[in-house]
Amino acid sequence: VPSTHIAILGSTGSIGTAALDVLSTLGDPWRATALTTHSRIDLLIEQARRFKVPRVVVTGPEPTPSHRATLKSLGCQLLLGEAGLREVAAAPEPGTVLAAIVGAAGLPPVLAAVAHGKRIALANKESLVIAGSLLMPLARSTGAEILPVDSEHSAIFQALASGKRSEVRKLILTASGGPFRSTPAETMAAATAAQALDHPTWKMGGKITIDSATLFNKAFEMLEARWLFDIHPDSIEIVIHPQSIVHSMVEFNDGSTLAQLSPPDMRLPIQYALTYPDRAPCPSPPMDWTRPHTLTFEPPDRLKFPSLDLAFHAARTDGPSGGTLSAVMNAANEVAVEAFLAGHIRFGRITPLVAAAMDHHQLAPLTHDPTLEQLLAADAAARAFVRTRLAQ
Ligand code: NAD
Ligand code: MG
């Protein structure tokens, strides 16, 4: 059920600020019960002031005495760290938790929200990549709703309404192809952070923009879709669509394909996850069909972008009850992307580092139906493995 009381985790990021834009257009009685940031405390305080938010969480560097004084004067309670995130996600006040933290750091509050039966508007795809095998059954038992914010999954979620789940043959995930779609592999390997951050169609946070350049973002989205829609990975196809207008598609058993189209703007899928099953006017513009448009589709270059096959391999290895290899892929990628953004490695090293961490993990016996402890241990070991490689 939709709730007008939202906790926005990661409110200072690209999705978080877009979500606040959506809340202000939705207007009364929509409001934020809590906002959170890692290190952008000034922006967080500005948001708390503007949206009259009663609680904020800071997970990074300690707020200064002056920050604390300002928050106090606003009547805004300050919580700290992961415990703070879990507390505002599980509190009785928000009916909906918008999970817009980047990376594995987003998992603990998502678990807390699912355990407390909330609606989770999920942007943090890493949660499902790591722990989909825990989150989906937990949501079924608590009555939590996990609704996609990711534009591809929102498109699929909307198209699925046109038939029964048993009539679905295939999900078609579209991908822009990122900034290196038509760059020769050797040039791509030497690309700088500035080049990799220059995404052709979407304006997003740093990590997901790099993931879009390696296509790990699409790799993660395949794993996200497998859990969210309970579909076999072999029934998910990835198609390059450089214009980012068709956000994804569903093929039904009669051969009919349903798609969702809109200009690339995250405010629409964010809002739909909040208002579902209702729709409402949205600040994002609709398509302008009075102008010409060319929509093109092509298969991805799987040799140039091995991330895709790595994800299908992880899904197959983990199996239907889940495993730890997807978590390893995610953790290794987070460390490699951080190193790339810090200028320590070239672009071409990201994917091989992830592949090496996955190979290393498979030297030990495989885990199926993992516990949270096993997933977190696999995550930590993969990070340590990549850090060691980086130090060599
Ligand atoms: P971003 O970097 O712009 O924002 C990240 C937010 O998370 C910030 O508020 C930051 O303060 C917070 N954060 C960062 N590290 C943290 C940590 N260790 N602990 C707690 N909080 C932390 O990222 P974004 O582009 O908004 O992406 C957020 C999530 O949404 C990611 O999982 C991404 O894959 C997903 N997503 C983003 C888009 C998009 O258009 N930006 C689209 C689809 C999905
Ligand atoms: Mg997406």
CSV table of C-alpha atoms and ligand atoms in Angstrom, one decimal:
chain,number,residue,atom,x,y,z
A,1,VAL,CA,0.0,0.0,0.0
A,2,PRO,CA,1.3,3.5,-0.8
A,3,SER,CA,2.2,5.7,2.2
A,4,THR,CA,2.8,9.4,2.1
A,5,HIS,CA,5.5,9.2,4.8
A,6,ILE,CA,8.9,8.5,3.2
A,7,ALA,CA,12.3,7.9,4.7
A,8,ILE,CA,14.8,8.9,2.0
A,9,LEU,CA,18.1,7.0,2.5
A,10,GLY,CA,20.8,8.8,0.5
A,11,SER,CA,18.9,12.0,0.1
A,12,THR,CA,22.0,14.0,-1.0
A,13,GLY,CA,22.6,11.8,-4.0
A,14,SER,CA,21.4,11.9,-7.6
A,15,ILE,CA,18.3,9.7,-6.8
A,16,GLY,CA,17.8,11.3,-3.4
A,17,THR,CA,17.6,14.9,-4.7
A,18,ALA,CA,15.3,13.8,-7.6
A,19,ALA,CA,13.1,12.1,-5.0
A,20,LEU,CA,12.8,15.4,-3.0
A,21,ASP,CA,11.8,17.1,-6.3
A,22,VAL,CA,9.1,14.5,-6.7
A,23,LEU,CA,7.9,15.0,-3.1
A,24,SER,CA,7.6,18.7,-3.5
A,25,THR,CA,5.4,18.3,-6.6
A,26,LEU,CA,3.3,15.7,-5.0
A,27,GLY,CA,2.8,18.2,-2.2
A,28,ASP,CA,0.6,17.7,0.9
A,29,PRO,CA,0.3,15.2,2.6
A,30,TRP,CA,3.5,13.7,1.1
A,31,ARG,CA,6.5,14.2,3.4
A,32,ALA,CA,9.9,12.9,4.4
A,33,THR,CA,10.3,11.4,7.8
A,34,ALA,CA,14.1,11.1,7.6
A,35,LEU,CA,17.0,12.1,5.3
A,36,THR,CA,20.5,10.6,5.3
A,37,THR,CA,23.9,11.4,3.9
A,38,HIS,CA,27.4,10.0,4.0
A,39,SER,CA,29.4,13.2,3.9
A,40,ARG,CA,27.4,16.1,2.4
A,41,ILE,CA,26.2,17.5,5.7
A,42,ASP,CA,25.6,21.0,4.5
A,43,LEU,CA,23.3,19.8,1.7
A,44,LEU,CA,21.6,17.5,4.2
A,45,ILE,CA,20.9,20.4,6.6
A,46,GLU,CA,19.6,22.5,3.7
A,47,GLN,CA,17.2,19.7,2.7
A,48,ALA,CA,16.1,19.2,6.4
A,49,ARG,CA,15.3,22.9,6.6
A,50,ARG,CA,13.5,23.1,3.3
A,51,PHE,CA,11.4,20.0,3.8
A,52,LYS,CA,10.9,20.3,7.6
A,53,VAL,CA,12.3,16.9,8.3
A,54,PRO,CA,12.3,15.7,11.9
A,55,ARG,CA,15.3,13.3,11.7
A,56,VAL,CA,18.6,13.0,9.8
A,57,VAL,CA,21.4,10.4,9.7
A,58,VAL,CA,25.0,11.0,9.0
A,59,THR,CA,27.2,7.9,8.2
A,60,GLY,CA,30.5,9.5,7.3
A,61,PRO,CA,32.7,12.1,9.0
A,62,GLU,CA,31.4,13.4,12.4
A,63,PRO,CA,29.2,16.5,12.1
A,64,THR,CA,30.9,19.6,13.6
A,65,PRO,CA,29.5,21.4,16.7
A,66,SER,CA,28.1,24.1,14.4
A,67,HIS,CA,26.3,21.5,12.3
A,68,ARG,CA,24.8,20.1,15.5
A,69,ALA,CA,23.7,23.5,16.7
A,70,THR,CA,22.0,24.2,13.4
A,71,LEU,CA,20.2,20.9,13.4
A,72,LYS,CA,19.1,21.6,17.0
A,73,SER,CA,17.7,25.0,16.1
A,74,LEU,CA,15.7,23.3,13.4
A,75,GLY,CA,14.3,20.8,15.9
A,76,CYS,CA,15.9,18.0,13.8
A,77,GLN,CA,17.2,14.9,15.6
A,78,LEU,CA,20.7,13.7,14.5
A,79,LEU,CA,21.5,10.0,14.3
A,80,LEU,CA,24.8,8.5,13.3
A,81,GLY,CA,26.1,5.5,11.4
A,82,GLU,CA,24.6,2.3,10.1
A,83,ALA,CA,22.6,1.9,13.3
A,84,GLY,CA,21.0,5.3,12.5
A,85,LEU,CA,20.1,4.1,9.0
A,86,ARG,CA,18.5,1.0,10.4
A,87,GLU,CA,16.6,2.9,13.0
A,88,VAL,CA,15.0,5.4,10.5
A,89,ALA,CA,14.2,2.6,8.1
A,90,ALA,CA,12.5,0.5,10.7
A,91,ALA,CA,10.7,3.3,12.6
A,92,PRO,CA,6.9,3.2,12.7
A,93,GLU,CA,6.6,6.6,10.9
A,94,PRO,CA,7.7,5.9,7.3
A,95,GLY,CA,5.4,3.6,5.4
A,96,THR,CA,7.8,3.7,2.5
A,97,VAL,CA,11.6,3.6,2.5
A,98,LEU,CA,13.3,5.0,-0.5
A,99,ALA,CA,16.6,3.1,-0.7
A,100,ALA,CA,18.9,5.4,-2.6
A,101,ILE,CA,22.3,4.7,-0.9
A,102,VAL,CA,25.0,3.5,-3.3
A,103,GLY,CA,26.7,0.1,-2.9
A,104,ALA,CA,26.7,-2.6,-0.3
A,105,ALA,CA,26.3,0.1,2.4
A,106,GLY,CA,22.6,0.3,1.4
A,107,LEU,CA,21.9,-3.3,2.4
A,108,PRO,CA,21.5,-3.1,6.2
A,109,PRO,CA,18.7,-0.5,6.2
A,110,VAL,CA,17.0,-2.3,3.3
A,111,LEU,CA,17.0,-5.5,5.4
A,112,ALA,CA,15.6,-3.6,8.3
A,113,ALA,CA,12.8,-2.0,6.2
A,114,VAL,CA,11.9,-5.4,4.7
A,115,ALA,CA,11.9,-7.0,8.2
A,116,HIS,CA,9.5,-4.4,9.3
A,117,GLY,CA,7.1,-4.9,6.4
A,118,LYS,CA,7.6,-1.5,4.7
A,119,ARG,CA,7.2,-0.6,1.1
A,120,ILE,CA,10.7,-0.3,-0.2
A,121,ALA,CA,11.2,1.9,-3.3
A,122,LEU,CA,14.4,0.3,-4.3
A,123,ALA,CA,17.1,2.2,-6.2
A,124,ASN,CA,20.0,0.4,-4.4
A,125,LYS,CA,20.2,-2.6,-6.8
A,126,GLU,CA,23.3,-3.8,-5.0
A,127,SER,CA,21.0,-5.0,-2.1
A,128,LEU,CA,19.3,-7.5,-4.4
A,129,VAL,CA,22.6,-8.4,-6.2
A,130,ILE,CA,24.1,-9.4,-2.9
A,131,ALA,CA,21.2,-10.7,-0.9
A,132,GLY,CA,18.2,-11.2,-3.2
A,133,SER,CA,17.9,-14.8,-1.9
A,134,LEU,CA,17.3,-13.4,1.6
A,135,LEU,CA,15.3,-10.3,0.8
A,136,MET,CA,12.6,-11.8,-1.4
A,137,PRO,CA,11.5,-14.6,0.9
A,138,LEU,CA,11.8,-12.2,3.9
A,139,ALA,CA,9.5,-9.7,2.1
A,140,ARG,CA,7.0,-12.5,1.4
A,141,SER,CA,6.9,-13.4,5.1
A,142,THR,CA,6.6,-9.8,6.5
A,143,GLY,CA,4.4,-8.4,3.7
A,144,ALA,CA,7.0,-5.9,2.7
A,145,GLU,CA,6.7,-4.7,-0.9
A,146,ILE,CA,9.9,-4.2,-2.9
A,147,LEU,CA,9.1,-1.9,-5.8
A,148,PRO,CA,11.7,-1.0,-8.4
A,149,VAL,CA,13.1,2.5,-8.9
A,150,ASP,CA,15.6,1.4,-11.5
A,151,SER,CA,14.1,2.6,-14.7
A,152,GLU,CA,14.5,-0.7,-16.5
A,153,HIS,CA,12.8,-2.6,-13.7
A,154,SER,CA,10.1,0.0,-13.4
A,155,ALA,CA,9.4,-0.4,-17.1
A,156,ILE,CA,9.2,-4.2,-16.7
A,157,PHE,CA,7.0,-3.8,-13.6
A,158,GLN,CA,4.6,-1.6,-15.6
A,159,ALA,CA,4.6,-3.9,-18.7
A,160,LEU,CA,3.9,-7.0,-16.6
A,161,ALA,CA,0.5,-5.5,-15.8
A,162,SER,CA,-0.5,-6.5,-19.3
A,163,GLY,CA,-0.6,-10.2,-18.7
A,164,LYS,CA,-0.2,-13.0,-16.1
A,165,ARG,CA,3.2,-14.0,-14.7
A,166,SER,CA,2.7,-17.5,-16.1
A,167,GLU,CA,2.4,-15.9,-19.6
A,168,VAL,CA,5.8,-14.1,-19.5
A,169,ARG,CA,8.4,-15.6,-21.8
A,170,LYS,CA,11.2,-13.2,-21.6
A,171,LEU,CA,12.3,-9.9,-20.0
A,172,ILE,CA,14.3,-7.6,-22.4
A,173,LEU,CA,16.5,-5.2,-20.4
A,174,THR,CA,17.6,-2.2,-22.5
A,175,ALA,CA,21.0,-0.6,-22.0
A,176,SER,CA,22.3,2.7,-23.4
A,177,GLY,CA,25.7,1.1,-24.0
A,178,GLY,CA,27.4,3.9,-22.0
A,179,PRO,CA,30.1,6.3,-23.2
A,180,PHE,CA,32.3,3.6,-24.8
A,181,ARG,CA,29.6,1.8,-26.9
A,182,SER,CA,31.4,2.6,-30.2
A,183,THR,CA,34.9,3.2,-28.8
A,184,PRO,CA,37.6,0.6,-29.9
A,185,ALA,CA,38.4,-1.8,-27.0
A,186,GLU,CA,42.1,-0.6,-26.8
A,187,THR,CA,41.1,3.1,-26.5
A,188,MET,CA,38.4,2.2,-23.9
A,189,ALA,CA,41.0,0.3,-21.8
A,190,ALA,CA,43.1,3.5,-21.4
A,191,ALA,CA,40.1,5.8,-20.7
A,192,THR,CA,40.3,8.4,-17.9
A,193,ALA,CA,37.8,8.9,-15.2
A,194,ALA,CA,36.6,12.1,-16.9
A,195,GLN,CA,35.9,10.2,-20.1
A,196,ALA,CA,34.1,7.3,-18.3
A,197,LEU,CA,32.0,9.8,-16.3
A,198,ASP,CA,30.7,11.4,-19.5
A,199,HIS,CA,27.5,9.4,-19.9
A,200,PRO,CA,25.6,10.1,-23.1
A,201,THR,CA,22.0,9.9,-21.8
A,202,TRP,CA,21.8,9.8,-18.0
A,203,LYS,CA,23.2,12.1,-15.3
A,204,MET,CA,23.9,9.9,-12.3
A,205,GLY,CA,26.2,9.4,-9.3
A,206,GLY,CA,29.9,8.4,-10.0
A,207,LYS,CA,29.8,4.7,-9.2
A,208,ILE,CA,26.8,3.9,-11.3
A,209,THR,CA,28.1,6.0,-14.2
A,210,ILE,CA,31.3,3.9,-14.2
A,211,ASP,CA,29.2,0.8,-13.9
A,212,SER,CA,27.3,2.0,-17.0
A,213,ALA,CA,30.7,2.3,-18.9
A,214,THR,CA,31.8,-1.3,-18.0
A,215,LEU,CA,28.2,-2.5,-18.4
A,216,PHE,CA,28.4,-3.9,-14.9
A,217,ASN,CA,25.4,-1.8,-14.3
A,218,LYS,CA,23.4,-3.9,-16.7
A,219,ALA,CA,25.0,-7.1,-15.3
A,220,PHE,CA,23.7,-6.1,-11.9
A,221,GLU,CA,20.3,-5.2,-13.3
A,222,MET,CA,20.0,-8.7,-14.7
A,223,LEU,CA,20.6,-10.1,-11.2
A,224,GLU,CA,18.3,-7.5,-9.8
A,225,ALA,CA,15.6,-8.6,-12.3
A,226,ARG,CA,16.1,-12.3,-11.6
A,227,TRP,CA,15.2,-11.8,-7.9
A,228,LEU,CA,12.6,-9.1,-8.3
A,229,PHE,CA,10.6,-10.8,-10.9
A,230,ASP,CA,11.4,-14.4,-9.9
A,231,ILE,CA,12.6,-15.3,-13.4
A,232,HIS,CA,15.3,-17.6,-14.7
A,233,PRO,CA,18.4,-15.7,-15.8
A,234,ASP,CA,18.3,-17.5,-19.2
A,235,SER,CA,14.9,-15.7,-19.8
A,236,ILE,CA,16.5,-12.3,-19.5
A,237,GLU,CA,17.9,-10.7,-22.7
A,238,ILE,CA,20.1,-7.6,-22.9
A,239,VAL,CA,19.7,-5.2,-25.8
A,240,ILE,CA,21.6,-2.0,-26.5
A,241,HIS,CA,19.3,0.9,-27.1
A,242,PRO,CA,21.5,4.1,-27.2
A,243,GLN,CA,18.6,6.6,-27.0
A,244,SER,CA,17.4,5.4,-23.5
A,245,ILE,CA,13.7,6.0,-24.5
A,246,VAL,CA,12.5,2.4,-24.3
A,247,HIS,CA,13.3,1.6,-20.7
A,248,SER,CA,12.8,-2.2,-21.0
A,249,MET,CA,10.3,-4.7,-22.4
A,250,VAL,CA,8.4,-7.9,-21.6
A,251,GLU,CA,7.7,-10.6,-24.2
A,252,PHE,CA,4.6,-12.7,-23.5
A,253,ASN,CA,4.1,-16.3,-24.7
A,254,ASP,CA,2.1,-15.3,-27.7
A,255,GLY,CA,5.1,-13.3,-29.0
A,256,SER,CA,3.6,-9.9,-28.1
A,257,THR,CA,6.2,-7.4,-26.6
A,258,LEU,CA,5.2,-4.6,-24.3
A,259,ALA,CA,7.4,-1.7,-23.6
A,260,GLN,CA,7.5,1.5,-21.5
A,261,LEU,CA,8.7,4.7,-23.1
A,262,SER,CA,9.6,8.1,-21.7
A,263,PRO,CA,12.6,10.5,-21.9
A,264,PRO,CA,15.5,9.5,-19.6
A,265,ASP,CA,14.5,11.1,-16.2
A,266,MET,CA,14.5,9.2,-13.0
A,267,ARG,CA,11.8,11.2,-11.4
A,268,LEU,CA,9.1,9.1,-13.2
A,269,PRO,CA,10.2,5.7,-11.9
A,270,ILE,CA,10.9,7.1,-8.5
A,271,GLN,CA,7.4,8.6,-8.3
A,272,TYR,CA,5.7,5.4,-9.6
A,273,ALA,CA,7.3,3.3,-6.8
A,274,LEU,CA,5.9,5.8,-4.3
A,275,THR,CA,2.4,6.2,-5.7
A,276,TYR,CA,1.8,2.7,-7.1
A,277,PRO,CA,-0.8,1.5,-7.8
A,278,ASP,CA,-1.8,5.1,-8.5
A,279,ARG,CA,-0.3,7.5,-11.0
A,280,ALA,CA,0.0,11.3,-10.6
A,281,PRO,CA,1.3,14.2,-12.7
A,282,CYS,CA,5.1,14.1,-12.5
A,283,PRO,CA,7.8,16.8,-12.9
A,284,SER,CA,9.5,14.8,-15.6
A,285,PRO,CA,8.5,15.7,-19.2
A,286,PRO,CA,6.6,13.2,-21.4
A,287,MET,CA,7.7,12.2,-25.0
A,288,ASP,CA,7.2,14.9,-27.6
A,289,TRP,CA,5.7,12.9,-30.5
A,290,THR,CA,5.3,16.0,-32.7
A,291,ARG,CA,9.1,15.7,-33.3
A,292,PRO,CA,10.9,12.9,-35.2
A,293,HIS,CA,12.6,10.2,-33.2
A,294,THR,CA,14.8,7.3,-34.2
A,295,LEU,CA,14.9,4.4,-31.8
A,296,THR,CA,17.6,1.8,-32.5
A,297,PHE,CA,18.4,-1.6,-31.0
A,298,GLU,CA,21.5,-3.8,-31.3
A,299,PRO,CA,23.0,-6.8,-29.4
A,300,PRO,CA,25.8,-6.0,-26.9
A,301,ASP,CA,29.4,-6.7,-27.7
A,302,ARG,CA,30.0,-9.5,-25.2
A,303,LEU,CA,33.7,-9.7,-25.9
A,304,LYS,CA,34.3,-6.0,-25.3
A,305,PHE,CA,32.1,-6.1,-22.2
A,306,PRO,CA,32.8,-9.4,-20.3
A,307,SER,CA,30.8,-8.0,-17.3
A,308,LEU,CA,27.6,-9.4,-18.9
A,309,ASP,CA,28.8,-13.0,-19.1
A,310,LEU,CA,30.4,-12.7,-15.6
A,311,ALA,CA,26.9,-11.9,-14.3
A,312,PHE,CA,25.2,-14.8,-16.1
A,313,HIS,CA,28.0,-17.1,-14.8
A,314,ALA,CA,27.4,-15.8,-11.3
A,315,ALA,CA,23.6,-16.3,-11.6
A,316,ARG,CA,24.1,-19.9,-12.9
A,317,THR,CA,26.7,-20.7,-10.3
A,318,ASP,CA,24.7,-19.3,-7.4
A,319,GLY,CA,21.6,-21.2,-8.7
A,320,PRO,CA,17.9,-20.8,-7.9
A,321,SER,CA,18.4,-20.6,-4.1
A,322,GLY,CA,21.2,-18.0,-4.4
A,323,GLY,CA,24.9,-18.1,-3.5
A,324,THR,CA,27.9,-16.0,-2.7
A,325,LEU,CA,29.4,-15.4,-6.2
A,326,SER,CA,27.1,-12.5,-7.1
A,327,ALA,CA,28.1,-10.8,-3.8
A,328,VAL,CA,31.7,-11.3,-4.7
A,329,MET,CA,31.2,-9.8,-8.1
A,330,ASN,CA,29.5,-6.7,-6.5
A,331,ALA,CA,32.1,-6.2,-3.8
A,332,ALA,CA,35.1,-6.6,-6.1
A,333,ASN,CA,33.5,-4.1,-8.5
A,334,GLU,CA,33.0,-1.6,-5.7
A,335,VAL,CA,36.7,-1.6,-4.8
A,336,ALA,CA,37.9,-1.6,-8.4
A,337,VAL,CA,35.6,1.3,-9.3
A,338,GLU,CA,36.8,3.3,-6.2
A,339,ALA,CA,40.4,2.7,-7.3
A,340,PHE,CA,39.6,3.8,-10.9
A,341,LEU,CA,37.9,7.0,-9.7
A,342,ALA,CA,40.9,7.7,-7.4
A,343,GLY,CA,43.2,7.5,-10.4
A,344,HIS,CA,45.0,4.4,-9.2
A,345,ILE,CA,44.1,2.0,-12.1
A,346,ARG,CA,43.1,2.4,-15.7
A,347,PHE,CA,39.6,1.7,-16.9
A,348,GLY,CA,40.7,-1.6,-18.6
A,349,ARG,CA,41.7,-3.1,-15.2
A,350,ILE,CA,38.2,-2.9,-13.6
A,351,THR,CA,36.6,-6.0,-15.2
A,352,PRO,CA,39.7,-8.3,-15.0
A,353,LEU,CA,40.0,-7.5,-11.3
A,354,VAL,CA,36.4,-8.5,-10.8
A,355,ALA,CA,36.9,-11.7,-12.8
A,356,ALA,CA,40.0,-12.5,-10.8
A,357,ALA,CA,38.1,-12.1,-7.5
A,358,MET,CA,35.3,-14.4,-8.8
A,359,ASP,CA,37.9,-17.0,-10.0
A,360,HIS,CA,39.6,-16.9,-6.6
A,361,HIS,CA,36.3,-17.3,-4.8
A,362,GLN,CA,35.5,-20.4,-6.8
A,363,LEU,CA,38.6,-22.2,-5.6
A,364,ALA,CA,36.6,-22.8,-2.3
A,365,PRO,CA,33.5,-25.0,-2.3
A,366,LEU,CA,30.4,-23.2,-3.5
A,367,THR,CA,27.7,-21.9,-1.0
A,368,HIS,CA,24.1,-22.2,-1.8
A,369,ASP,CA,21.1,-20.6,0.0
A,370,PRO,CA,23.6,-18.4,2.0
A,371,THR,CA,23.1,-16.8,5.3
A,372,LEU,CA,23.6,-13.1,5.8
A,373,GLU,CA,26.9,-13.9,7.6
A,374,GLN,CA,28.1,-16.0,4.6
A,375,LEU,CA,27.2,-13.2,2.2
A,376,LEU,CA,29.0,-10.5,4.3
A,377,ALA,CA,32.0,-12.8,4.7
A,378,ALA,CA,32.2,-13.3,0.9
A,379,ASP,CA,31.8,-9.6,0.4
A,380,ALA,CA,34.7,-8.8,2.8
A,381,ALA,CA,37.0,-11.5,1.3
A,382,ALA,CA,36.4,-10.1,-2.2
A,383,ARG,CA,37.3,-6.6,-1.1
A,384,ALA,CA,40.4,-7.8,0.6
A,385,PHE,CA,41.4,-9.8,-2.5
A,386,VAL,CA,41.1,-6.8,-4.8
A,387,ARG,CA,42.9,-4.5,-2.3
A,388,THR,CA,45.8,-7.0,-2.2
A,389,ARG,CA,45.9,-7.1,-6.0
A,390,LEU,CA,45.9,-3.3,-6.1
A,391,ALA,CA,48.8,-3.1,-3.7
A,392,GLN,CA,50.9,-5.4,-5.8
B,1,NAD,P1,25.0,9.1,-5.6
B,1,NAD,O1,26.5,8.8,-5.4
B,1,NAD,O2,24.6,10.3,-6.3
B,1,NAD,O3,24.4,9.2,-4.1
B,1,NAD,C1,24.6,8.2,-3.2
B,1,NAD,C2,24.0,8.5,-1.8
B,1,NAD,O4,24.4,7.5,-0.9
B,1,NAD,C3,24.4,9.9,-1.3
B,1,NAD,O5,23.3,10.5,-0.6
B,1,NAD,C4,25.5,9.5,-0.3
B,1,NAD,O6,25.7,10.4,0.8
B,1,NAD,C5,25.1,8.2,0.2
B,1,NAD,N1,26.2,7.3,0.5
B,1,NAD,C6,27.3,7.1,-0.1
B,1,NAD,N2,28.1,6.2,0.5
B,1,NAD,C7,27.5,5.8,1.6
B,1,NAD,C8,27.8,5.0,2.7
B,1,NAD,N3,29.0,4.3,2.7
B,1,NAD,N4,26.9,4.8,3.7
B,1,NAD,C9,25.7,5.5,3.7
B,1,NAD,N5,25.4,6.3,2.7
B,1,NAD,C10,26.2,6.5,1.7
B,1,NAD,O7,24.4,7.8,-6.2
B,1,NAD,P2,23.0,7.6,-7.1
B,1,NAD,O8,23.4,7.8,-8.5
B,1,NAD,O9,22.0,8.5,-6.5
B,1,NAD,O10,22.7,6.1,-6.9
B,1,NAD,C11,22.1,5.6,-5.7
B,1,NAD,C12,21.6,4.2,-5.9
B,1,NAD,O11,20.6,4.2,-6.9
B,1,NAD,C13,22.7,3.2,-6.5
B,1,NAD,O12,22.5,2.0,-6.0
B,1,NAD,C14,22.4,3.2,-8.0
B,1,NAD,O13,22.8,2.0,-8.6
B,1,NAD,C15,20.9,3.4,-8.0
B,1,NAD,N6,20.4,3.9,-9.2
B,1,NAD,C16,20.7,5.2,-9.6
B,1,NAD,C17,20.2,5.8,-10.8
B,1,NAD,C18,20.5,7.2,-11.2
B,1,NAD,O14,20.0,7.7,-12.1
B,1,NAD,N7,21.4,7.9,-10.4
B,1,NAD,C19,19.4,5.0,-11.6
B,1,NAD,C20,19.1,3.7,-11.2
B,1,NAD,C21,19.6,3.2,-10.0
B,2,MG,MG,18.9,1.2,-14.6
